[in-house]
Amino acid sequence: MRVVFAGTPEFAAVALDALLRAGFTVPLVLTQPDRPAGRGMKLQASAVKQRAIAAGLSVAQPQGLRLDGKYAADAAAARDALVAADADVMVVAAYGLILPQWALDTPRRGCLNIHASLLPRWRGAAPIHRAIEAGDAETGVTIMQMDAGLDTGAMCVVERLKIGAGDTTATLHDRLAELGGRLIVEALEMAACGGLPQTPQPAEGVSYAHKIEKAESSIDWTRPAAEIERRLRAFDPFPGGVAALAGEAVKVWRAEVVEGRGAPGEVIAPGPVVACGEGALRLTELQRAGGKRGPAVAFLQARPIQVGERFGA
């Protein structure tokens, strides 16, 4: 099968690697334009572009795909490249651009999406983060036949994955990426034999994983300790949890739920242990502004925290 691939971050690059190892022909790769990154804000290629270039694949980086939009010229060039690729199917994984109908219709067998959730739960941009934040016991990967809706297409292959008590978005991401790469290969092999099932998504259980905003990093100590702990894991590696301590912004990366009572944000025991709206948290991994994240004990050597001090939002 001839497979056009569309994706941008590491999650997608893992799937591209899997397709190449399985021997699929990839005549074209679509990925986001290079973006400024790092301290020097130099243009940096996406993880998918880096893999594609290393494999000698043709790469297109349109800024938009709407033929009547701001980047109509880019869209027209991408359409021509996609037609020339003569693809059986397009595989999409965290691409970052909405595919218009012309793109969905161009490959002979349409487009398959690798989505990191058990659809219809957590449609949208941040399914891994939101599953951890919500306290879900499991998640998984759905290979979906794409349609014009937001993650509304028929489900082709689904596999579940347990969310561990200590999982962060970073650790869960890596397991889901590997699972996605394996499942898309299985799905394409089934499609090549004419046996890829398609099951409509149920109308019940729909939820949306809205994009993670940096403003969400502010810790609300009036919330239950268990909820805050989940958010810290959900927001690792981005954007982390942020709290104010005597006018200094402190990043809180990890914490343990413990018993304790006090005013929300108050340090009620060494550790430091901080009271929440319900229960308390022992902060175990912290970071000062301009410093490196590390164990709380290292933080406390440089900046002791006294019982009675107060963390703010």
PDB file of N, CA and C in Angstrom, residues 101-162:
ATOM      1  N   GLN A 101     -12.382  18.602   3.289  1.00  0.00           N
ATOM      2  CA  GLN A 101     -12.981  17.466   2.604  1.00  0.00           C
ATOM      3  C   GLN A 101     -12.154  17.004   1.414  1.00  0.00           C
ATOM      4  N   TRP A 102     -11.524  17.938   0.694  1.00  0.00           N
ATOM      5  CA  TRP A 102     -10.740  17.519  -0.472  1.00  0.00           C
ATOM      6  C   TRP A 102      -9.591  16.585  -0.055  1.00  0.00           C
ATOM      7  N   ALA A 103      -9.001  16.848   1.121  1.00  0.00           N
ATOM      8  CA  ALA A 103      -7.901  16.009   1.590  1.00  0.00           C
ATOM      9  C   ALA A 103      -8.410  14.648   2.040  1.00  0.00           C
ATOM     10  N   LEU A 104      -9.572  14.631   2.707  1.00  0.00           N
ATOM     11  CA  LEU A 104     -10.156  13.365   3.136  1.00  0.00           C
ATOM     12  C   LEU A 104     -10.514  12.474   1.950  1.00  0.00           C
ATOM     13  N   ASP A 105     -10.889  13.102   0.842  1.00  0.00           N
ATOM     14  CA  ASP A 105     -11.386  12.351  -0.318  1.00  0.00           C
ATOM     15  C   ASP A 105     -10.288  11.916  -1.291  1.00  0.00           C
ATOM     16  N   THR A 106      -9.089  12.495  -1.180  1.00  0.00           N
ATOM     17  CA  THR A 106      -8.063  12.231  -2.199  1.00  0.00           C
ATOM     18  C   THR A 106      -7.494  10.817  -2.143  1.00  0.00           C
ATOM     19  N   PRO A 107      -7.067  10.292  -0.997  1.00  0.00           N
ATOM     20  CA  PRO A 107      -6.572   8.897  -0.990  1.00  0.00           C
ATOM     21  C   PRO A 107      -7.709   7.920  -1.303  1.00  0.00           C
ATOM     22  N   ARG A 108      -7.388   6.852  -2.014  1.00  0.00           N
ATOM     23  CA  ARG A 108      -8.415   5.922  -2.468  1.00  0.00           C
ATOM     24  C   ARG A 108      -9.236   5.335  -1.321  1.00  0.00           C
ATOM     25  N   ARG A 109      -8.600   5.078  -0.188  1.00  0.00           N
ATOM     26  CA  ARG A 109      -9.311   4.498   0.954  1.00  0.00           C
ATOM     27  C   ARG A 109      -9.496   5.492   2.092  1.00  0.00           C
ATOM     28  N   GLY A 110      -9.375   6.766   1.779  1.00  0.00           N
ATOM     29  CA  GLY A 110      -9.624   7.777   2.787  1.00  0.00           C
ATOM     30  C   GLY A 110      -8.463   7.941   3.753  1.00  0.00           C
ATOM     31  N   CYS A 111      -8.778   8.408   4.959  1.00  0.00           N
ATOM     32  CA  CYS A 111      -7.762   8.750   5.953  1.00  0.00           C
ATOM     33  C   CYS A 111      -8.022   8.031   7.268  1.00  0.00           C
ATOM     34  N   LEU A 112      -6.960   7.489   7.849  1.00  0.00           N
ATOM     35  CA  LEU A 112      -7.029   6.837   9.151  1.00  0.00           C
ATOM     36  C   LEU A 112      -6.294   7.693  10.170  1.00  0.00           C
ATOM     37  N   ASN A 113      -6.914   7.883  11.318  1.00  0.00           N
ATOM     38  CA  ASN A 113      -6.329   8.691  12.383  1.00  0.00           C
ATOM     39  C   ASN A 113      -5.927   7.818  13.563  1.00  0.00           C
ATOM     40  N   ILE A 114      -4.743   8.093  14.119  1.00  0.00           N
ATOM     41  CA  ILE A 114      -4.293   7.432  15.346  1.00  0.00           C
ATOM     42  C   ILE A 114      -4.631   8.364  16.501  1.00  0.00           C
ATOM     43  N   HIS A 115      -5.638   8.000  17.291  1.00  0.00           N
ATOM     44  CA  HIS A 115      -6.099   8.884  18.371  1.00  0.00           C
ATOM     45  C   HIS A 115      -5.844   8.242  19.728  1.00  0.00           C
ATOM     46  N   ALA A 116      -5.217   8.999  20.626  1.00  0.00           N
ATOM     47  CA  ALA A 116      -4.770   8.459  21.912  1.00  0.00           C
ATOM     48  C   ALA A 116      -5.858   8.524  22.976  1.00  0.00           C
ATOM     49  N   SER A 117      -6.990   7.907  22.697  1.00  0.00           N
ATOM     50  CA  SER A 117      -8.039   7.764  23.711  1.00  0.00           C
ATOM     51  C   SER A 117      -8.984   6.659  23.281  1.00  0.00           C
ATOM     52  N   LEU A 118      -9.886   6.307  24.193  1.00  0.00           N
ATOM     53  CA  LEU A 118     -10.920   5.322  23.894  1.00  0.00           C
ATOM     54  C   LEU A 118     -12.168   6.091  23.463  1.00  0.00           C
ATOM     55  N   LEU A 119     -12.228   6.403  22.183  1.00  0.00           N
ATOM     56  CA  LEU A 119     -13.350   7.188  21.677  1.00  0.00           C
ATOM     57  C   LEU A 119     -14.683   6.501  21.983  1.00  0.00           C
ATOM     58  N   PRO A 120     -15.726   7.322  22.266  1.00  0.00           N
ATOM     59  CA  PRO A 120     -15.803   8.767  22.079  1.00  0.00           C
ATOM     60  C   PRO A 120     -15.317   9.607  23.259  1.00  0.00           C
ATOM     61  N   ARG A 121     -14.712   8.957  24.277  1.00  0.00           N
ATOM     62  CA  ARG A 121     -14.160   9.738  25.380  1.00  0.00           C
ATOM     63  C   ARG A 121     -12.877  10.432  24.922  1.00  0.00           C
ATOM     64  N   TRP A 122     -12.794  11.699  25.254  1.00  0.00           N
ATOM     65  CA  TRP A 122     -11.631  12.543  24.990  1.00  0.00           C
ATOM     66  C   TRP A 122     -11.336  12.717  23.505  1.00  0.00           C
ATOM     67  N   ARG A 123     -12.362  13.162  22.792  1.00  0.00           N
ATOM     68  CA  ARG A 123     -12.109  13.712  21.465  1.00  0.00           C
ATOM     69  C   ARG A 123     -11.348  15.034  21.659  1.00  0.00           C
ATOM     70  N   GLY A 124     -10.572  15.413  20.670  1.00  0.00           N
ATOM     71  CA  GLY A 124      -9.929  16.715  20.748  1.00  0.00           C
ATOM     72  C   GLY A 124      -8.424  16.673  20.925  1.00  0.00           C
ATOM     73  N   ALA A 125      -7.862  17.817  21.343  1.00  0.00           N
ATOM     74  CA  ALA A 125      -6.431  18.072  21.225  1.00  0.00           C
ATOM     75  C   ALA A 125      -5.560  17.435  22.294  1.00  0.00           C
ATOM     76  N   ALA A 126      -6.069  17.209  23.505  1.00  0.00           N
ATOM     77  CA  ALA A 126      -5.195  16.791  24.609  1.00  0.00           C
ATOM     78  C   ALA A 126      -5.753  15.579  25.350  1.00  0.00           C
ATOM     79  N   PRO A 127      -5.971  14.466  24.667  1.00  0.00           N
ATOM     80  CA  PRO A 127      -6.611  13.318  25.322  1.00  0.00           C
ATOM     81  C   PRO A 127      -5.764  12.675  26.413  1.00  0.00           C
ATOM     82  N   ILE A 128      -4.446  12.681  26.272  1.00  0.00           N
ATOM     83  CA  ILE A 128      -3.593  12.049  27.283  1.00  0.00           C
ATOM     84  C   ILE A 128      -3.644  12.849  28.576  1.00  0.00           C
ATOM     85  N   HIS A 129      -3.468  14.158  28.467  1.00  0.00           N
ATOM     86  CA  HIS A 129      -3.505  15.032  29.647  1.00  0.00           C
ATOM     87  C   HIS A 129      -4.836  14.919  30.383  1.00  0.00           C
ATOM     88  N   ARG A 130      -5.917  15.011  29.625  1.00  0.00           N
ATOM     89  CA  ARG A 130      -7.240  15.078  30.267  1.00  0.00           C
ATOM     90  C   ARG A 130      -7.624  13.745  30.910  1.00  0.00           C
ATOM     91  N   ALA A 131      -7.161  12.637  30.352  1.00  0.00           N
ATOM     92  CA  ALA A 131      -7.473  11.347  30.967  1.00  0.00           C
ATOM     93  C   ALA A 131      -6.820  11.232  32.342  1.00  0.00           C
ATOM     94  N   ILE A 132      -5.559  11.664  32.457  1.00  0.00           N
ATOM     95  CA  ILE A 132      -4.885  11.640  33.760  1.00  0.00           C
ATOM     96  C   ILE A 132      -5.541  12.626  34.713  1.00  0.00           C
ATOM     97  N   GLU A 133      -5.808  13.827  34.234  1.00  0.00           N
ATOM     98  CA  GLU A 133      -6.412  14.863  35.076  1.00  0.00           C
ATOM     99  C   GLU A 133      -7.750  14.404  35.642  1.00  0.00           C
ATOM    100  N   ALA A 134      -8.536  13.698  34.844  1.00  0.00           N
ATOM    101  CA  ALA A 134      -9.863  13.261  35.265  1.00  0.00           C
ATOM    102  C   ALA A 134      -9.823  12.039  36.183  1.00  0.00           C
ATOM    103  N   GLY A 135      -8.659  11.410  36.307  1.00  0.00           N
ATOM    104  CA  GLY A 135      -8.557  10.227  37.140  1.00  0.00           C
ATOM    105  C   GLY A 135      -9.048   8.958  36.466  1.00  0.00           C
ATOM    106  N   ASP A 136      -9.036   8.925  35.137  1.00  0.00           N
ATOM    107  CA  ASP A 136      -9.456   7.724  34.423  1.00  0.00           C
ATOM    108  C   ASP A 136      -8.559   6.541  34.791  1.00  0.00           C
ATOM    109  N   ALA A 137      -9.145   5.374  34.918  1.00  0.00           N
ATOM    110  CA  ALA A 137      -8.376   4.170  35.245  1.00  0.00           C
ATOM    111  C   ALA A 137      -7.672   3.598  34.025  1.00  0.00           C
ATOM    112  N   GLU A 138      -8.183   3.899  32.837  1.00  0.00           N
ATOM    113  CA  GLU A 138      -7.585   3.381  31.618  1.00  0.00           C
ATOM    114  C   GLU A 138      -7.785   4.354  30.473  1.00  0.00           C
ATOM    115  N   THR A 139      -6.968   4.175  29.467  1.00  0.00           N
ATOM    116  CA  THR A 139      -7.101   4.923  28.225  1.00  0.00           C
ATOM    117  C   THR A 139      -6.776   3.938  27.105  1.00  0.00           C
ATOM    118  N   GLY A 140      -6.256   4.402  25.995  1.00  0.00           N
ATOM    119  CA  GLY A 140      -5.917   3.492  24.916  1.00  0.00           C
ATOM    120  C   GLY A 140      -5.723   4.240  23.618  1.00  0.00           C
ATOM    121  N   VAL A 141      -5.721   3.493  22.539  1.00  0.00           N
ATOM    122  CA  VAL A 141      -5.581   4.068  21.196  1.00  0.00           C
ATOM    123  C   VAL A 141      -6.726   3.577  20.336  1.00  0.00           C
ATOM    124  N   THR A 142      -7.314   4.508  19.586  1.00  0.00           N
ATOM    125  CA  THR A 142      -8.348   4.181  18.610  1.00  0.00           C
ATOM    126  C   THR A 142      -7.842   4.523  17.220  1.00  0.00           C
ATOM    127  N   ILE A 143      -7.837   3.567  16.319  1.00  0.00           N
ATOM    128  CA  ILE A 143      -7.598   3.848  14.900  1.00  0.00           C
ATOM    129  C   ILE A 143      -8.958   4.124  14.287  1.00  0.00           C
ATOM    130  N   MET A 144      -9.117   5.322  13.741  1.00  0.00           N
ATOM    131  CA  MET A 144     -10.428   5.813  13.332  1.00  0.00           C
ATOM    132  C   MET A 144     -10.424   6.190  11.849  1.00  0.00           C
ATOM    133  N   GLN A 145     -11.485   5.845  11.159  1.00  0.00           N
ATOM    134  CA  GLN A 145     -11.690   6.307   9.787  1.00  0.00           C
ATOM    135  C   GLN A 145     -12.166   7.751   9.869  1.00  0.00           C
ATOM    136  N   MET A 146     -11.396   8.676   9.331  1.00  0.00           N
ATOM    137  CA  MET A 146     -11.701  10.091   9.522  1.00  0.00           C
ATOM    138  C   MET A 146     -12.879  10.545   8.679  1.00  0.00           C
ATOM    139  N   ASP A 147     -13.670  11.447   9.275  1.00  0.00           N
ATOM    140  CA  ASP A 147     -14.711  12.155   8.529  1.00  0.00           C
ATOM    141  C   ASP A 147     -14.549  13.648   8.819  1.00  0.00           C
ATOM    142  N   ALA A 148     -15.540  14.441   8.435  1.00  0.00           N
ATOM    143  CA  ALA A 148     -15.407  15.890   8.560  1.00  0.00           C
ATOM    144  C   ALA A 148     -15.546  16.390   9.991  1.00  0.00           C
ATOM    145  N   GLY A 149     -16.007  15.560  10.918  1.00  0.00           N
ATOM    146  CA  GLY A 149     -16.192  15.991  12.297  1.00  0.00           C
ATOM    147  C   GLY A 149     -14.903  15.949  13.106  1.00  0.00           C
ATOM    148  N   LEU A 150     -14.969  16.418  14.349  1.00  0.00           N
ATOM    149  CA  LEU A 150     -13.819  16.406  15.250  1.00  0.00           C
ATOM    150  C   LEU A 150     -13.753  15.053  15.958  1.00  0.00           C
ATOM    151  N   ASP A 151     -12.930  14.155  15.426  1.00  0.00           N
ATOM    152  CA  ASP A 151     -12.736  12.823  15.999  1.00  0.00           C
ATOM    153  C   ASP A 151     -14.057  12.060  16.131  1.00  0.00           C
ATOM    154  N   THR A 152     -14.888  12.164  15.117  1.00  0.00           N
ATOM    155  CA  THR A 152     -16.211  11.542  15.154  1.00  0.00           C
ATOM    156  C   THR A 152     -16.338  10.319  14.251  1.00  0.00           C
ATOM    157  N   GLY A 153     -15.278   9.969  13.532  1.00  0.00           N
ATOM    158  CA  GLY A 153     -15.373   8.898  12.549  1.00  0.00           C
ATOM    159  C   GLY A 153     -15.506   7.514  13.156  1.00  0.00           C
ATOM    160  N   ALA A 154     -15.767   6.554  12.290  1.00  0.00           N
ATOM    161  CA  ALA A 154     -15.963   5.168  12.722  1.00  0.00           C
ATOM    162  C   ALA A 154     -14.672   4.584  13.283  1.00  0.00           C
ATOM    163  N   MET A 155     -14.820   3.740  14.308  1.00  0.00           N
ATOM    164  CA  MET A 155     -13.676   3.098  14.958  1.00  0.00           C
ATOM    165  C   MET A 155     -13.320   1.810  14.222  1.00  0.00           C
ATOM    166  N   CYS A 156     -12.017   1.647  13.944  1.00  0.00           N
ATOM    167  CA  CYS A 156     -11.564   0.471  13.212  1.00  0.00           C
ATOM    168  C   CYS A 156     -10.842  -0.524  14.108  1.00  0.00           C
ATOM    169  N   VAL A 157      -9.910  -0.037  14.910  1.00  0.00           N
ATOM    170  CA  VAL A 157      -9.153  -0.887  15.833  1.00  0.00           C
ATOM    171  C   VAL A 157      -9.039  -0.133  17.154  1.00  0.00           C
ATOM    172  N   VAL A 158      -9.272  -0.814  18.257  1.00  0.00           N
ATOM    173  CA  VAL A 158      -9.190  -0.192  19.588  1.00  0.00           C
ATOM    174  C   VAL A 158      -8.432  -1.126  20.520  1.00  0.00           C
ATOM    175  N   GLU A 159      -7.520  -0.569  21.299  1.00  0.00           N
ATOM    176  CA  GLU A 159      -6.845  -1.350  22.343  1.00  0.00           C
ATOM    177  C   GLU A 159      -6.716  -0.495  23.596  1.00  0.00           C
ATOM    178  N   ARG A 160      -6.997  -1.108  24.739  1.00  0.00           N
ATOM    179  CA  ARG A 160      -6.995  -0.404  26.024  1.00  0.00           C
ATOM    180  C   ARG A 160      -5.627  -0.475  26.682  1.00  0.00           C
ATOM    181  N   LEU A 161      -5.374   0.532  27.548  1.00  0.00           N
ATOM    182  CA  LEU A 161      -4.114   0.610  28.265  1.00  0.00           C
ATOM    183  C   LEU A 161      -4.387   1.172  29.657  1.00  0.00           C
ATOM    184  N   LYS A 162      -3.882   0.501  30.680  1.00  0.00           N
ATOM    185  CA  LYS A 162      -4.108   0.949  32.052  1.00  0.00           C
ATOM    186  C   LYS A 162      -3.287   2.202  32.348  1.00  0.00           C
TER     187      LYS A 162
END
